[in-house]
């Protein structure tokens, strides 16, 4: 019997007519298609785009099915063997999102790995930001949502941003000293963060991300440059940190797909900026490895 995957990502406005599978998520199309095309014919793939598409438990009413790499309209109830994406209902238990409980709150890795992370001050409201801002010892200060992703809501400023610039939904905020990475990353010049992507103990990709000039953040939702370091040997001081993190995660999570972002400071010190439980599927190689793992270890198909 074929296994069934549901991609569940509800439209923000459910009164909007649904025209095509990636409506309002066009930027995700290319990466997701890399991933979905890696699954064998023994796996059927569906997309559910309404919040009300979730009926109960692991049962959904899908709006599209992928057949021969073409999305066709669909309207039946499907019991999923695996549900993928980010906003998955709590009753759904057939998921592959093993580290979200560790990474969603950025202070958790600070508590678990204090020797490798930057200490934050939690600001529950704008008044807390005003109270603590001047206590940061660096000229630039970092403010980021405690539960945020993809660089949304981040400020890196000398002065306190105007209150009107803060979205209430992004609080609590974390206030941090600025960690200057402009002193090169080993033989690579310029400001950076170094990302490794892990799949159950194996490093399946590593690359250096660099922001555009006069910017401080770089990810796939902003202008940035990256250097593919697939064949680059990771220095022992970083490898040691990876081993400590993976050992901790392996004791608690059966399936582990995650990334760690590192920075190297002026004196060669290494810090973890953050961990991500769902790093982006940026190329076919990464997508293929993840799909192959899911087939063999979760869906148990070949």
mmCIF file of C-alpha atoms in Angstrom, residues 40-286:
data_model
loop_
_atom_site.group_PDB
_atom_site.id
_atom_site.type_symbol
_atom_site.label_atom_id
_atom_site.label_comp_id
_atom_site.label_asym_id
_atom_site.label_seq_id
_atom_site.Cartn_x
_atom_site.Cartn_y
_atom_site.Cartn_z
ATOM 1 C CA UNK A 40 9.653 7.456 -4.958
ATOM 2 C CA UNK A 41 6.372 6.430 -6.674
ATOM 3 C CA UNK A 42 5.483 4.409 -3.562
ATOM 4 C CA UNK A 43 4.662 7.720 -1.822
ATOM 5 C CA UNK A 44 1.594 9.811 -2.671
ATOM 6 C CA UNK A 45 1.881 13.525 -1.919
ATOM 7 C CA UNK A 46 -0.985 15.927 -1.160
ATOM 8 C CA UNK A 47 -1.344 19.596 -0.197
ATOM 9 C CA UNK A 48 -3.910 20.928 2.264
ATOM 10 C CA UNK A 49 -4.251 24.731 2.301
ATOM 11 C CA UNK A 50 -7.160 25.513 4.613
ATOM 12 C CA UNK A 51 -7.089 25.470 8.406
ATOM 13 C CA UNK A 52 -10.377 23.584 8.219
ATOM 14 C CA UNK A 53 -8.640 20.972 6.021
ATOM 15 C CA UNK A 54 -7.627 19.245 9.235
ATOM 16 C CA UNK A 55 -10.534 16.993 10.198
ATOM 17 C CA UNK A 56 -9.156 15.055 13.175
ATOM 18 C CA UNK A 57 -6.026 13.260 14.304
ATOM 19 C CA UNK A 58 -3.982 12.599 11.117
ATOM 20 C CA UNK A 59 -6.931 12.968 8.733
ATOM 21 C CA UNK A 60 -7.087 15.898 6.294
ATOM 22 C CA UNK A 61 -9.150 16.930 3.301
ATOM 23 C CA UNK A 62 -6.542 17.800 0.663
ATOM 24 C CA UNK A 63 -6.979 20.328 -2.151
ATOM 25 C CA UNK A 64 -4.204 19.111 -4.483
ATOM 26 C CA UNK A 65 -2.397 15.861 -5.286
ATOM 27 C CA UNK A 66 0.930 15.521 -7.056
ATOM 28 C CA UNK A 67 0.771 13.162 -10.034
ATOM 29 C CA UNK A 68 3.661 12.803 -12.490
ATOM 30 C CA UNK A 69 5.163 16.010 -11.079
ATOM 31 C CA UNK A 70 1.966 17.933 -11.799
ATOM 32 C CA UNK A 71 -0.410 19.229 -9.131
ATOM 33 C CA UNK A 72 -4.032 18.368 -9.857
ATOM 34 C CA UNK A 73 -7.164 19.411 -7.922
ATOM 35 C CA UNK A 74 -8.239 16.950 -5.261
ATOM 36 C CA UNK A 75 -11.036 16.869 -2.707
ATOM 37 C CA UNK A 76 -11.093 13.795 -0.506
ATOM 38 C CA UNK A 77 -10.286 12.897 3.071
ATOM 39 C CA UNK A 78 -6.820 11.381 3.483
ATOM 40 C CA UNK A 79 -5.246 9.722 6.509
ATOM 41 C CA UNK A 80 -1.639 10.858 6.403
ATOM 42 C CA UNK A 81 1.323 8.646 7.206
ATOM 43 C CA UNK A 82 3.354 11.842 7.597
ATOM 44 C CA UNK A 83 2.386 15.523 7.890
ATOM 45 C CA UNK A 84 4.958 18.142 6.955
ATOM 46 C CA UNK A 85 5.357 21.928 7.258
ATOM 47 C CA UNK A 86 5.419 24.266 10.264
ATOM 48 C CA UNK A 87 1.925 25.037 11.603
ATOM 49 C CA UNK A 88 0.780 21.504 12.351
ATOM 50 C CA UNK A 89 -2.243 20.974 14.656
ATOM 51 C CA UNK A 90 -1.378 19.541 18.067
ATOM 52 C CA UNK A 91 -3.525 16.416 17.562
ATOM 53 C CA UNK A 92 -1.378 15.361 14.600
ATOM 54 C CA UNK A 93 1.247 12.875 15.762
ATOM 55 C CA UNK A 94 2.697 11.602 12.485
ATOM 56 C CA UNK A 95 5.227 14.365 12.086
ATOM 57 C CA UNK A 96 8.931 14.827 11.477
ATOM 58 C CA UNK A 97 9.710 17.944 13.489
ATOM 59 C CA UNK A 98 11.721 16.412 16.250
ATOM 60 C CA UNK A 99 13.716 19.366 17.584
ATOM 61 C CA UNK A 100 11.066 22.088 17.507
ATOM 62 C CA UNK A 101 10.595 21.785 21.276
ATOM 63 C CA UNK A 102 14.289 22.623 21.686
ATOM 64 C CA UNK A 103 14.682 25.389 19.119
ATOM 65 C CA UNK A 104 11.426 27.354 19.181
ATOM 66 C CA UNK A 105 12.452 29.208 22.349
ATOM 67 C CA UNK A 106 15.915 30.662 21.728
ATOM 68 C CA UNK A 107 16.722 30.818 25.452
ATOM 69 C CA UNK A 108 16.640 27.029 25.753
ATOM 70 C CA UNK A 109 19.967 26.493 24.031
ATOM 71 C CA UNK A 110 21.429 29.288 26.181
ATOM 72 C CA UNK A 111 20.419 27.334 29.278
ATOM 73 C CA UNK A 112 21.617 23.982 27.931
ATOM 74 C CA UNK A 113 24.851 25.166 26.297
ATOM 75 C CA UNK A 114 25.827 28.352 28.174
ATOM 76 C CA UNK A 115 29.518 27.906 27.333
ATOM 77 C CA UNK A 116 28.798 28.125 23.596
ATOM 78 C CA UNK A 117 25.997 30.695 23.374
ATOM 79 C CA UNK A 118 25.428 34.418 23.846
ATOM 80 C CA UNK A 119 23.577 35.422 26.999
ATOM 81 C CA UNK A 120 20.224 37.152 26.506
ATOM 82 C CA UNK A 121 18.121 39.477 28.617
ATOM 83 C CA UNK A 122 14.410 38.764 28.196
ATOM 84 C CA UNK A 123 12.303 41.862 27.484
ATOM 85 C CA UNK A 124 8.596 41.199 27.886
ATOM 86 C CA UNK A 125 7.578 44.612 26.580
ATOM 87 C CA UNK A 126 8.989 47.864 25.192
ATOM 88 C CA UNK A 127 9.475 49.243 28.678
ATOM 89 C CA UNK A 128 11.843 46.367 29.450
ATOM 90 C CA UNK A 129 13.832 47.202 26.321
ATOM 91 C CA UNK A 130 14.168 50.792 27.534
ATOM 92 C CA UNK A 131 15.220 49.564 30.970
ATOM 93 C CA UNK A 132 17.922 47.127 29.855
ATOM 94 C CA UNK A 133 19.161 48.536 26.542
ATOM 95 C CA UNK A 134 21.980 50.660 27.978
ATOM 96 C CA UNK A 135 23.250 47.723 30.050
ATOM 97 C CA UNK A 136 24.501 45.979 26.930
ATOM 98 C CA UNK A 137 28.263 46.608 26.781
ATOM 99 C CA UNK A 138 28.679 46.670 22.983
ATOM 100 C CA UNK A 139 28.047 49.703 20.802
ATOM 101 C CA UNK A 140 25.615 47.763 18.638
ATOM 102 C CA UNK A 141 22.822 45.906 20.422
ATOM 103 C CA UNK A 142 20.828 42.944 19.129
ATOM 104 C CA UNK A 143 17.092 42.600 19.673
ATOM 105 C CA UNK A 144 15.318 39.511 18.363
ATOM 106 C CA UNK A 145 12.022 37.739 19.109
ATOM 107 C CA UNK A 146 12.438 34.967 21.653
ATOM 108 C CA UNK A 147 10.350 32.625 19.496
ATOM 109 C CA UNK A 148 11.099 34.073 16.068
ATOM 110 C CA UNK A 149 12.464 32.506 12.878
ATOM 111 C CA UNK A 150 14.017 33.582 9.569
ATOM 112 C CA UNK A 151 15.404 36.883 10.901
ATOM 113 C CA UNK A 152 11.897 38.314 11.278
ATOM 114 C CA UNK A 153 11.655 41.202 13.721
ATOM 115 C CA UNK A 154 15.403 41.486 14.357
ATOM 116 C CA UNK A 155 17.025 44.845 15.147
ATOM 117 C CA UNK A 156 20.772 45.454 15.298
ATOM 118 C CA UNK A 157 21.112 49.078 16.342
ATOM 119 C CA UNK A 158 23.123 51.567 18.392
ATOM 120 C CA UNK A 159 19.986 53.258 19.682
ATOM 121 C CA UNK A 160 16.615 51.941 20.783
ATOM 122 C CA UNK A 161 14.274 51.605 17.785
ATOM 123 C CA UNK A 162 11.001 53.499 17.999
ATOM 124 C CA UNK A 163 8.253 51.562 19.754
ATOM 125 C CA UNK A 164 6.095 51.711 16.622
ATOM 126 C CA UNK A 165 8.576 49.417 14.818
ATOM 127 C CA UNK A 166 7.904 46.511 17.177
ATOM 128 C CA UNK A 167 5.073 44.093 16.482
ATOM 129 C CA UNK A 168 3.289 43.051 19.653
ATOM 130 C CA UNK A 169 3.149 39.441 18.458
ATOM 131 C CA UNK A 170 6.956 39.285 18.426
ATOM 132 C CA UNK A 171 7.348 39.853 22.176
ATOM 133 C CA UNK A 172 9.068 38.709 24.336
ATOM 134 C CA UNK A 173 12.273 40.070 22.801
ATOM 135 C CA UNK A 174 15.808 39.003 23.609
ATOM 136 C CA UNK A 175 18.467 41.677 24.112
ATOM 137 C CA UNK A 176 22.058 40.596 23.413
ATOM 138 C CA UNK A 177 25.492 42.107 23.057
ATOM 139 C CA UNK A 178 26.568 42.273 19.414
ATOM 140 C CA UNK A 179 29.014 39.496 18.502
ATOM 141 C CA UNK A 180 31.325 40.908 15.834
ATOM 142 C CA UNK A 181 32.156 38.343 13.138
ATOM 143 C CA UNK A 182 33.917 40.729 10.769
ATOM 144 C CA UNK A 183 37.358 39.364 11.738
ATOM 145 C CA UNK A 184 37.279 36.577 9.138
ATOM 146 C CA UNK A 185 36.102 32.992 9.392
ATOM 147 C CA UNK A 186 39.428 31.192 9.204
ATOM 148 C CA UNK A 187 40.621 31.730 5.601
ATOM 149 C CA UNK A 188 37.362 33.410 4.523
ATOM 150 C CA UNK A 189 37.165 37.219 4.895
ATOM 151 C CA UNK A 190 34.163 39.219 5.983
ATOM 152 C CA UNK A 191 31.191 39.119 8.316
ATOM 153 C CA UNK A 192 29.518 35.732 8.403
ATOM 154 C CA UNK A 193 27.717 32.926 10.057
ATOM 155 C CA UNK A 194 28.647 29.321 9.440
ATOM 156 C CA UNK A 195 25.807 26.820 9.134
ATOM 157 C CA UNK A 196 26.022 23.066 9.404
ATOM 158 C CA UNK A 197 22.997 20.881 8.663
ATOM 159 C CA UNK A 198 22.685 17.636 10.632
ATOM 160 C CA UNK A 199 20.656 14.525 9.866
ATOM 161 C CA UNK A 200 20.754 11.960 12.686
ATOM 162 C CA UNK A 201 24.381 12.552 13.549
ATOM 163 C CA UNK A 202 25.670 13.131 10.015
ATOM 164 C CA UNK A 203 26.693 16.528 8.690
ATOM 165 C CA UNK A 204 24.914 16.599 5.331
ATOM 166 C CA UNK A 205 25.804 20.148 4.352
ATOM 167 C CA UNK A 206 27.928 23.051 5.552
ATOM 168 C CA UNK A 207 28.245 26.555 4.173
ATOM 169 C CA UNK A 208 29.180 30.119 5.045
ATOM 170 C CA UNK A 209 26.525 32.830 4.837
ATOM 171 C CA UNK A 210 27.507 36.456 4.366
ATOM 172 C CA UNK A 211 25.178 39.487 4.394
ATOM 173 C CA UNK A 212 25.137 42.275 1.859
ATOM 174 C CA UNK A 213 27.249 45.345 2.623
ATOM 175 C CA UNK A 214 26.283 47.277 5.771
ATOM 176 C CA UNK A 215 23.895 44.542 6.863
ATOM 177 C CA UNK A 216 24.298 42.069 9.698
ATOM 178 C CA UNK A 217 21.964 39.165 8.920
ATOM 179 C CA UNK A 218 21.940 36.724 6.023
ATOM 180 C CA UNK A 219 19.370 34.070 5.243
ATOM 181 C CA UNK A 220 17.344 32.862 2.308
ATOM 182 C CA UNK A 221 14.715 35.563 2.828
ATOM 183 C CA UNK A 222 17.234 38.399 2.395
ATOM 184 C CA UNK A 223 20.031 39.329 0.022
ATOM 185 C CA UNK A 224 23.073 37.272 0.914
ATOM 186 C CA UNK A 225 26.025 35.307 -0.353
ATOM 187 C CA UNK A 226 27.054 31.832 0.605
ATOM 188 C CA UNK A 227 30.157 29.741 0.122
ATOM 189 C CA UNK A 228 29.541 26.013 -0.186
ATOM 190 C CA UNK A 229 31.995 24.289 2.157
ATOM 191 C CA UNK A 230 31.106 20.689 1.360
ATOM 192 C CA UNK A 231 34.776 19.692 1.050
ATOM 193 C CA UNK A 232 36.096 22.015 3.760
ATOM 194 C CA UNK A 233 37.416 20.323 6.897
ATOM 195 C CA UNK A 234 35.694 21.607 10.008
ATOM 196 C CA UNK A 235 38.218 22.813 12.619
ATOM 197 C CA UNK A 236 38.419 20.738 15.776
ATOM 198 C CA UNK A 237 37.053 23.524 18.043
ATOM 199 C CA UNK A 238 33.814 23.646 16.015
ATOM 200 C CA UNK A 239 33.635 19.882 15.582
ATOM 201 C CA UNK A 240 33.796 19.496 19.365
ATOM 202 C CA UNK A 241 30.777 21.768 19.830
ATOM 203 C CA UNK A 242 28.835 19.865 17.152
ATOM 204 C CA UNK A 243 29.576 16.593 18.949
ATOM 205 C CA UNK A 244 28.387 17.988 22.301
ATOM 206 C CA UNK A 245 25.128 19.288 20.778
ATOM 207 C CA UNK A 246 24.459 16.096 18.823
ATOM 208 C CA UNK A 247 25.136 13.909 21.871
ATOM 209 C CA UNK A 248 22.566 15.911 23.863
ATOM 210 C CA UNK A 249 19.986 15.705 21.058
ATOM 211 C CA UNK A 250 20.571 12.007 20.380
ATOM 212 C CA UNK A 251 19.587 11.172 23.968
ATOM 213 C CA UNK A 252 16.215 12.898 23.520
ATOM 214 C CA UNK A 253 15.130 12.851 19.875
ATOM 215 C CA UNK A 254 14.777 9.777 17.682
ATOM 216 C CA UNK A 255 14.880 11.594 14.332
ATOM 217 C CA UNK A 256 17.105 14.645 14.113
ATOM 218 C CA UNK A 257 17.172 17.073 11.204
ATOM 219 C CA UNK A 258 18.465 20.460 12.316
ATOM 220 C CA UNK A 259 21.038 23.161 11.734
ATOM 221 C CA UNK A 260 23.485 25.035 13.946
ATOM 222 C CA UNK A 261 24.645 28.555 13.093
ATOM 223 C CA UNK A 262 28.076 29.582 14.357
ATOM 224 C CA UNK A 263 30.094 32.779 14.416
ATOM 225 C CA UNK A 264 33.828 33.307 14.969
ATOM 226 C CA UNK A 265 34.866 36.403 16.904
ATOM 227 C CA UNK A 266 37.877 38.711 17.008
ATOM 228 C CA UNK A 267 39.986 36.408 19.146
ATOM 229 C CA UNK A 268 38.919 33.191 17.428
ATOM 230 C CA UNK A 269 36.180 32.394 19.941
ATOM 231 C CA UNK A 270 33.281 30.328 18.549
ATOM 232 C CA UNK A 271 29.658 30.969 19.517
ATOM 233 C CA UNK A 272 26.357 29.373 18.532
ATOM 234 C CA UNK A 273 23.932 32.014 17.289
ATOM 235 C CA UNK A 274 20.946 29.698 17.062
ATOM 236 C CA UNK A 275 19.645 26.276 16.109
ATOM 237 C CA UNK A 276 16.878 25.589 13.610
ATOM 238 C CA UNK A 277 14.623 22.525 13.644
ATOM 239 C CA UNK A 278 13.643 22.922 9.966
ATOM 240 C CA UNK A 279 16.556 24.345 7.945
ATOM 241 C CA UNK A 280 15.687 25.309 4.410
ATOM 242 C CA UNK A 281 16.011 22.790 1.596
ATOM 243 C CA UNK A 282 18.322 24.887 -0.514
ATOM 244 C CA UNK A 283 19.447 22.387 -3.140
ATOM 245 C CA UNK A 284 18.709 18.987 -4.640
ATOM 246 C CA UNK A 285 21.486 17.228 -2.739
ATOM 247 C CA UNK A 286 20.124 18.282 0.631
#
